[in-house]
Each structure stands twice: as C-alpha cells, then as structure tokens.
Amino acid sequence: MSFRATASHPALILDDVRGAQKMLSGVARVTALEGSRHLTELVGAPVHLKCENLQRTGSFKLRGAYVRISGLTPVERAAGVVAASAGNHAQGVALASSLLGVRSTVFMPVGAPLPKVAATREYGAEVRLHGQVVDETLAAAQEHAQETGAVFIHPFDHPDIIAGQGTVGLEILEQCPEVRTIVLGLGGGGFAAGVAVAVKALRPDVRIVGVQAEGAACYPPSLAAGHPVSLDSPATMADGIKVGRPGDVPYRLVEELVDEVRTVTEDELSSALLLCLERAKLVVEPAGASPVAALLSDPKAFRGPVVAVLSGGNVDPLLMQRILRHGMSAAGRYLSLRLRLTDRPGALATLLAALTVADANVLDISHVRTDPRLGLTEAEVDLHLETKGPQHCAEVEAALRAAGYRVMG
C-alpha cells in the first residue's frame, strides 16, 4: 500500500484508510461496540465502548503493523523487519510479520512484563531484551536496522500505520452512525490521527477528543508551540500512551483534525480500569481505559451518543493487582486507619467486633504493643479496611470514635 494523501486532501486520505480496511479483511477483527448503562447515566446520553481490547493480540496495533508490512517491497520483506516496544506494538508486529511470512526481530526493555515477552515470542518474533527504558530499546532497534538492512517499523510515525489504525474510525461510523463524539487515548498520535482522518472525511460534525495521561501529556505543549515538543521524563502507569514526543507525521493531522485534547490523572485511570472490570466485565489496560477516565472526570462535557475506544487489554497481572488496589482506594473503597486503644486482654477482639457492626471488612491489621511512643497501658493498631465508598468510610470512622477509640488518621 502506498499512502498518497496529505492533510490538505482528506478525500485521498480516506481512500487510503478504505484501502487499509480491505487489506485487513479477514486479518483484523471487527471488534464489538458495547453499550454502557452506567456511563450513559453519568453522561446523560448514550455511551458505547469500542472493544479493541478484544482485537487479535489484545490491541488495535495489529491493524497498522499489518498495513505497514504489507506495503514493503519483496526486497524489503526479504531483509526482515525490526521494532521496539514494551508490549502492544511488539505483539502487533510479531503477528503481522508471521501472517505475511516476514522475519521479525523485536527489541523490548529488560523489565518488560513476562506475559508480553512470552506473547511476542509466541506470535513468531525473535525477542531481544535491551535497555531499561524504551528510548534505549528504540536506539538498539534502529542500530539493528542499520546493521542488517531490516526495515524499522515505527509504532506511530508512519502514514501506513496511521491508515491502518484509521480503520477503527470506519468501523465506528458503520456500527454507530448517530455518533457525535469519539473519545480515544492519545500517545504518539498515530491512532488518533487515523481515526480522525477517516471520521472527519465522512462526518465532519463528529467531535474527536484525544486523552493523555497527565504525567505524559506531550500534545498540549506541542499544540501550544505549533510543533512537536519533547517531555523530559514522561511518567504514567498507562504505558500504551507513555510517549515523550508526538510523531512528526501524525502531529499535523492531530493538530488539524482532533477537536480537543484532555488529560487524566493516575487516580482517574485506575478508577476507570476498575469500572471497566466491574461494570462492563472487560479487562482493559490503563491506556485503554483513558477515554473512560475522561468521561468519569467530566461527564457533562461530552455530547452524545459517545463512543469511547478501549484501545487495548494487555495488562500484566501483577500491575493489574496494584492498579485495582489503587483504583479501589481512589474510589473510596479502601480505608487505612491508625488508632490507639487500651492494652488489655480482649481489646483487639472488641475492636474487631465494632468493625463488624460497622460492616467494614478487615484486609490487614498490625498490632503494636511495644513502642517508645506508646504509654504504658496503650497499644496501637494499623488497619486496612475494605469499604463501600466514601460515605461508608466516614461512617466507619464516626462509629469508631463513638465507641471511644482514638483515631490517629
């Protein structure tokens, strides 16, 4: 495939996205569009979830990778391809290469989650672990390309990648013709640019909203400056959108076609992931949950019907465990307390009985009886409780105080 269009010729760009859609027929799944009653009630208009977390390899990345590799010449295919990624792009390149009979080498950071490394290998790539951060991994992959002649497959900064990702936009218009707002995660910009190209060409009235993690938001300063700007040290749990600089190719398309860029906090991301799991029964990674986080943070700001794109579901189980704890804490579902009580037989049992009456579930307890800070007849207890929400937290604290306990915080 040869990308012929520019930002000033949207009809030609649409032709390229449509060509990518034909190319991906039978390769990429047409993922489901699921309604969300909870989000619909919050927003006050229909909200649908576009489930790219259920795509092959667990994210939309297969789309762009397959289109990009399909467009290589026979000589380029013979030389193989190389990519650098901590997860989703790695798996997309690995599977696309296997389907097309092209040899692939994928560089991943030394600390990449083991399930993602194993999946990339199972899809057929040779995996090389190099560097502690993605920038080091990227440099190693580019060096490999120079030394071997393998074609470097960038995760977002190439027109064919953008065209492939844009097929999600075509599917949204087919599945929800009445859509008025599309919300999606924004990292380097390839996904948002592709979706915006397809949607704006057919429905210029549809509002496109990109969502970045607050600690890795490279687009707001870039848009303000009028050109891509690099962040010194992007930091977020959402590794799928943890990008320090917009791509040169998608930047101009995002600047022209994306209506708004919003940022969300880590608390909002973890709360959104928890909501997807509990209410929608969908496993979503933090980057994939970013559109839901935006809806939760300001639900009345979105004109419906809204389609929120869950871009990926590849989350390490250990990270998922930490995120869920964080999300439950952010939602007021955890309560940590330290309190003083009289050190006498049965005092701890009496405290636990009071918590039972307050309907709080004890997750962890630490009972300290010997400490220089304590009086001769005092003991200190650290409690970690599971609660039903912020109001219940306040009720538990009030019940303990009413029972005569000295709550330290």
Short mmCIF file of N, CA and C in Angstrom, two decimals, residues 293-383:
data_model
loop_
_atom_site.label_atom_id
_atom_site.label_comp_id
_atom_site.label_asym_id
_atom_site.label_seq_id
_atom_site.Cartn_x
_atom_site.Cartn_y
_atom_site.Cartn_z
N ALA A 293 -11.78 7.22 31.69
CA ALA A 293 -11.32 8.15 32.73
C ALA A 293 -11.75 9.58 32.42
N ALA A 294 -11.66 9.97 31.16
CA ALA A 294 -12.08 11.31 30.76
C ALA A 294 -13.58 11.50 30.96
N LEU A 295 -14.36 10.49 30.64
CA LEU A 295 -15.81 10.57 30.84
C LEU A 295 -16.15 10.67 32.32
N LEU A 296 -15.45 9.92 33.15
CA LEU A 296 -15.71 9.94 34.59
C LEU A 296 -15.33 11.29 35.20
N SER A 297 -14.26 11.89 34.69
CA SER A 297 -13.77 13.13 35.29
C SER A 297 -14.65 14.34 34.97
N ASP A 298 -15.33 14.30 33.83
CA ASP A 298 -16.16 15.45 33.43
C ASP A 298 -17.29 14.96 32.52
N PRO A 299 -18.23 14.19 33.08
CA PRO A 299 -19.22 13.51 32.24
C PRO A 299 -20.13 14.43 31.43
N LYS A 300 -20.38 15.62 31.91
CA LYS A 300 -21.32 16.50 31.21
C LYS A 300 -20.66 17.28 30.07
N ALA A 301 -19.37 17.05 29.85
CA ALA A 301 -18.66 17.79 28.80
C ALA A 301 -18.75 17.12 27.43
N PHE A 302 -19.42 15.96 27.35
CA PHE A 302 -19.41 15.18 26.11
C PHE A 302 -20.82 15.08 25.53
N ARG A 303 -20.94 15.48 24.29
CA ARG A 303 -22.22 15.40 23.59
C ARG A 303 -22.42 13.98 23.06
N GLY A 304 -23.57 13.39 23.32
CA GLY A 304 -23.82 12.03 22.91
C GLY A 304 -24.64 11.93 21.64
N PRO A 305 -24.69 10.73 21.08
CA PRO A 305 -24.04 9.50 21.54
C PRO A 305 -22.50 9.59 21.49
N VAL A 306 -21.89 8.95 22.49
CA VAL A 306 -20.43 8.94 22.63
C VAL A 306 -19.92 7.52 22.39
N VAL A 307 -18.80 7.42 21.67
CA VAL A 307 -18.09 6.16 21.55
C VAL A 307 -16.72 6.34 22.21
N ALA A 308 -16.47 5.55 23.25
CA ALA A 308 -15.16 5.55 23.92
C ALA A 308 -14.41 4.31 23.46
N VAL A 309 -13.22 4.50 22.92
CA VAL A 309 -12.46 3.39 22.36
C VAL A 309 -11.55 2.78 23.43
N LEU A 310 -11.81 1.52 23.76
CA LEU A 310 -10.93 0.77 24.67
C LEU A 310 -9.82 0.18 23.82
N SER A 311 -8.69 0.87 23.75
CA SER A 311 -7.69 0.56 22.73
C SER A 311 -6.89 -0.70 22.98
N GLY A 312 -6.83 -1.18 24.23
CA GLY A 312 -6.04 -2.37 24.47
C GLY A 312 -6.37 -3.02 25.80
N GLY A 313 -6.04 -4.30 25.90
CA GLY A 313 -6.31 -5.06 27.13
C GLY A 313 -5.13 -5.86 27.61
N ASN A 314 -3.92 -5.48 27.17
CA ASN A 314 -2.73 -6.23 27.57
C ASN A 314 -2.15 -5.62 28.85
N VAL A 315 -2.54 -6.16 29.97
CA VAL A 315 -2.06 -5.66 31.25
C VAL A 315 -1.46 -6.82 32.03
N ASP A 316 -0.27 -6.60 32.57
CA ASP A 316 0.41 -7.61 33.37
C ASP A 316 -0.41 -7.89 34.63
N PRO A 317 -0.61 -9.16 35.00
CA PRO A 317 -1.43 -9.47 36.18
C PRO A 317 -0.94 -8.78 37.45
N LEU A 318 0.37 -8.68 37.64
CA LEU A 318 0.89 -8.03 38.83
C LEU A 318 0.56 -6.53 38.82
N LEU A 319 0.69 -5.91 37.64
CA LEU A 319 0.31 -4.50 37.52
C LEU A 319 -1.18 -4.33 37.73
N MET A 320 -1.96 -5.26 37.19
CA MET A 320 -3.41 -5.20 37.37
C MET A 320 -3.78 -5.23 38.84
N GLN A 321 -3.10 -6.08 39.60
CA GLN A 321 -3.36 -6.18 41.03
C GLN A 321 -3.11 -4.85 41.73
N ARG A 322 -1.97 -4.21 41.38
CA ARG A 322 -1.64 -2.93 42.01
C ARG A 322 -2.63 -1.83 41.57
N ILE A 323 -2.99 -1.85 40.30
CA ILE A 323 -3.90 -0.83 39.78
C ILE A 323 -5.28 -0.96 40.42
N LEU A 324 -5.75 -2.18 40.58
CA LEU A 324 -7.06 -2.38 41.18
C LEU A 324 -7.08 -1.89 42.63
N ARG A 325 -5.99 -2.17 43.36
CA ARG A 325 -5.91 -1.64 44.72
C ARG A 325 -5.94 -0.12 44.70
N HIS A 326 -5.17 0.46 43.76
CA HIS A 326 -5.12 1.91 43.64
C HIS A 326 -6.49 2.46 43.25
N GLY A 327 -7.16 1.78 42.33
CA GLY A 327 -8.48 2.22 41.87
C GLY A 327 -9.52 2.14 42.98
N MET A 328 -9.46 1.08 43.77
CA MET A 328 -10.41 0.95 44.87
C MET A 328 -10.15 2.01 45.93
N SER A 329 -8.89 2.33 46.15
CA SER A 329 -8.56 3.39 47.09
C SER A 329 -9.06 4.74 46.59
N ALA A 330 -8.83 5.01 45.28
CA ALA A 330 -9.28 6.28 44.70
C ALA A 330 -10.81 6.40 44.73
N ALA A 331 -11.49 5.26 44.67
CA ALA A 331 -12.95 5.27 44.69
C ALA A 331 -13.52 5.24 46.10
N GLY A 332 -12.63 5.31 47.11
CA GLY A 332 -13.09 5.29 48.49
C GLY A 332 -13.49 3.92 48.97
N ARG A 333 -12.97 2.89 48.32
CA ARG A 333 -13.32 1.52 48.68
C ARG A 333 -12.34 0.91 49.68
N TYR A 334 -11.23 1.60 49.95
CA TYR A 334 -10.26 1.19 50.96
C TYR A 334 -10.17 2.29 52.00
N LEU A 335 -9.94 1.90 53.22
CA LEU A 335 -9.75 2.86 54.30
C LEU A 335 -8.59 2.39 55.17
N SER A 336 -7.59 3.24 55.34
CA SER A 336 -6.45 2.94 56.21
C SER A 336 -6.54 3.82 57.44
N LEU A 337 -6.45 3.20 58.61
CA LEU A 337 -6.58 3.93 59.88
C LEU A 337 -5.50 3.49 60.85
N ARG A 338 -5.10 4.41 61.68
CA ARG A 338 -4.24 4.08 62.83
C ARG A 338 -4.96 4.59 64.07
N LEU A 339 -5.07 3.73 65.06
CA LEU A 339 -5.78 4.17 66.26
C LEU A 339 -5.12 3.60 67.51
N ARG A 340 -5.39 4.26 68.64
CA ARG A 340 -4.87 3.85 69.93
C ARG A 340 -6.00 3.20 70.74
N LEU A 341 -5.63 2.17 71.52
CA LEU A 341 -6.58 1.53 72.40
C LEU A 341 -5.87 1.07 73.67
N THR A 342 -6.63 0.77 74.67
CA THR A 342 -6.06 0.32 75.94
C THR A 342 -5.52 -1.10 75.77
N ASP A 343 -4.29 -1.31 76.24
CA ASP A 343 -3.64 -2.62 76.10
C ASP A 343 -4.11 -3.54 77.24
N ARG A 344 -5.17 -4.25 76.93
CA ARG A 344 -5.71 -5.21 77.91
C ARG A 344 -6.25 -6.41 77.16
N PRO A 345 -6.37 -7.56 77.81
CA PRO A 345 -6.90 -8.76 77.14
C PRO A 345 -8.30 -8.50 76.56
N GLY A 346 -8.48 -8.90 75.32
CA GLY A 346 -9.78 -8.77 74.66
C GLY A 346 -10.00 -7.45 73.96
N ALA A 347 -9.04 -6.51 74.09
CA ALA A 347 -9.23 -5.19 73.47
C ALA A 347 -9.29 -5.29 71.95
N LEU A 348 -8.42 -6.12 71.36
CA LEU A 348 -8.41 -6.27 69.91
C LEU A 348 -9.69 -6.93 69.41
N ALA A 349 -10.15 -7.94 70.16
CA ALA A 349 -11.40 -8.61 69.78
C ALA A 349 -12.58 -7.64 69.83
N THR A 350 -12.57 -6.74 70.83
CA THR A 350 -13.64 -5.74 70.94
C THR A 350 -13.62 -4.79 69.74
N LEU A 351 -12.41 -4.40 69.33
CA LEU A 351 -12.27 -3.52 68.16
C LEU A 351 -12.82 -4.21 66.90
N LEU A 352 -12.46 -5.46 66.71
CA LEU A 352 -12.92 -6.19 65.53
C LEU A 352 -14.44 -6.35 65.55
N ALA A 353 -15.00 -6.51 66.74
CA ALA A 353 -16.46 -6.60 66.84
C ALA A 353 -17.11 -5.29 66.42
N ALA A 354 -16.47 -4.16 66.80
CA ALA A 354 -17.01 -2.85 66.41
C ALA A 354 -16.96 -2.67 64.90
N LEU A 355 -15.90 -3.16 64.28
CA LEU A 355 -15.79 -3.08 62.82
C LEU A 355 -16.82 -3.97 62.14
N THR A 356 -17.12 -5.10 62.75
CA THR A 356 -18.14 -5.98 62.20
C THR A 356 -19.50 -5.28 62.21
N VAL A 357 -19.81 -4.60 63.30
CA VAL A 357 -21.07 -3.86 63.39
C VAL A 357 -21.12 -2.76 62.33
N ALA A 358 -19.95 -2.14 62.06
CA ALA A 358 -19.88 -1.06 61.05
C ALA A 358 -19.85 -1.61 59.63
N ASP A 359 -19.82 -2.95 59.49
CA ASP A 359 -19.84 -3.62 58.19
C ASP A 359 -18.60 -3.30 57.35
N ALA A 360 -17.44 -3.19 58.02
CA ALA A 360 -16.16 -2.98 57.33
C ALA A 360 -15.37 -4.27 57.34
N ASN A 361 -14.79 -4.62 56.18
CA ASN A 361 -14.04 -5.86 56.05
C ASN A 361 -12.56 -5.61 56.28
N VAL A 362 -11.96 -6.31 57.24
CA VAL A 362 -10.55 -6.12 57.56
C VAL A 362 -9.69 -6.86 56.55
N LEU A 363 -8.85 -6.12 55.83
CA LEU A 363 -7.92 -6.72 54.88
C LEU A 363 -6.57 -7.03 55.52
N ASP A 364 -6.14 -6.14 56.42
CA ASP A 364 -4.84 -6.31 57.05
C ASP A 364 -4.85 -5.57 58.38
N ILE A 365 -4.14 -6.13 59.35
CA ILE A 365 -4.09 -5.49 60.67
C ILE A 365 -2.71 -5.66 61.27
N SER A 366 -2.22 -4.60 61.88
CA SER A 366 -0.92 -4.63 62.56
C SER A 366 -1.12 -4.12 63.98
N HIS A 367 -0.75 -4.94 64.97
CA HIS A 367 -0.99 -4.64 66.37
C HIS A 367 0.35 -4.42 67.06
N VAL A 368 0.62 -3.19 67.47
CA VAL A 368 1.90 -2.83 68.09
C VAL A 368 1.66 -2.56 69.58
N ARG A 369 2.39 -3.28 70.45
CA ARG A 369 2.21 -3.11 71.89
C ARG A 369 3.46 -2.53 72.56
N THR A 370 4.60 -2.63 71.88
CA THR A 370 5.84 -2.12 72.46
C THR A 370 6.45 -1.09 71.52
N ASP A 371 6.37 0.17 71.91
CA ASP A 371 6.91 1.25 71.12
C ASP A 371 7.13 2.44 72.06
N PRO A 372 8.28 3.14 71.93
CA PRO A 372 8.55 4.27 72.83
C PRO A 372 7.48 5.35 72.79
N ARG A 373 6.73 5.43 71.67
CA ARG A 373 5.70 6.47 71.54
C ARG A 373 4.47 6.15 72.36
N LEU A 374 4.31 4.90 72.76
CA LEU A 374 3.09 4.47 73.44
C LEU A 374 3.21 4.60 74.95
N GLY A 375 2.07 4.90 75.56
CA GLY A 375 2.02 4.90 77.01
C GLY A 375 2.08 3.48 77.55
N LEU A 376 2.24 3.38 78.86
CA LEU A 376 2.41 2.07 79.49
C LEU A 376 1.22 1.15 79.24
N THR A 377 0.03 1.70 79.17
CA THR A 377 -1.17 0.87 79.01
C THR A 377 -1.80 1.02 77.63
N GLU A 378 -1.02 1.53 76.65
CA GLU A 378 -1.56 1.74 75.31
C GLU A 378 -1.04 0.71 74.31
N ALA A 379 -1.83 0.49 73.28
CA ALA A 379 -1.42 -0.28 72.10
C ALA A 379 -1.86 0.50 70.86
N GLU A 380 -1.16 0.27 69.78
CA GLU A 380 -1.50 0.95 68.52
C GLU A 380 -1.85 -0.09 67.47
N VAL A 381 -2.88 0.21 66.68
CA VAL A 381 -3.34 -0.72 65.65
C VAL A 381 -3.41 0.01 64.31
N ASP A 382 -2.77 -0.57 63.29
CA ASP A 382 -2.91 -0.10 61.90
C ASP A 382 -3.91 -1.01 61.20
N LEU A 383 -4.93 -0.42 60.62
CA LEU A 383 -5.99 -1.18 59.96
C LEU A 383 -6.07 -0.82 58.48
#
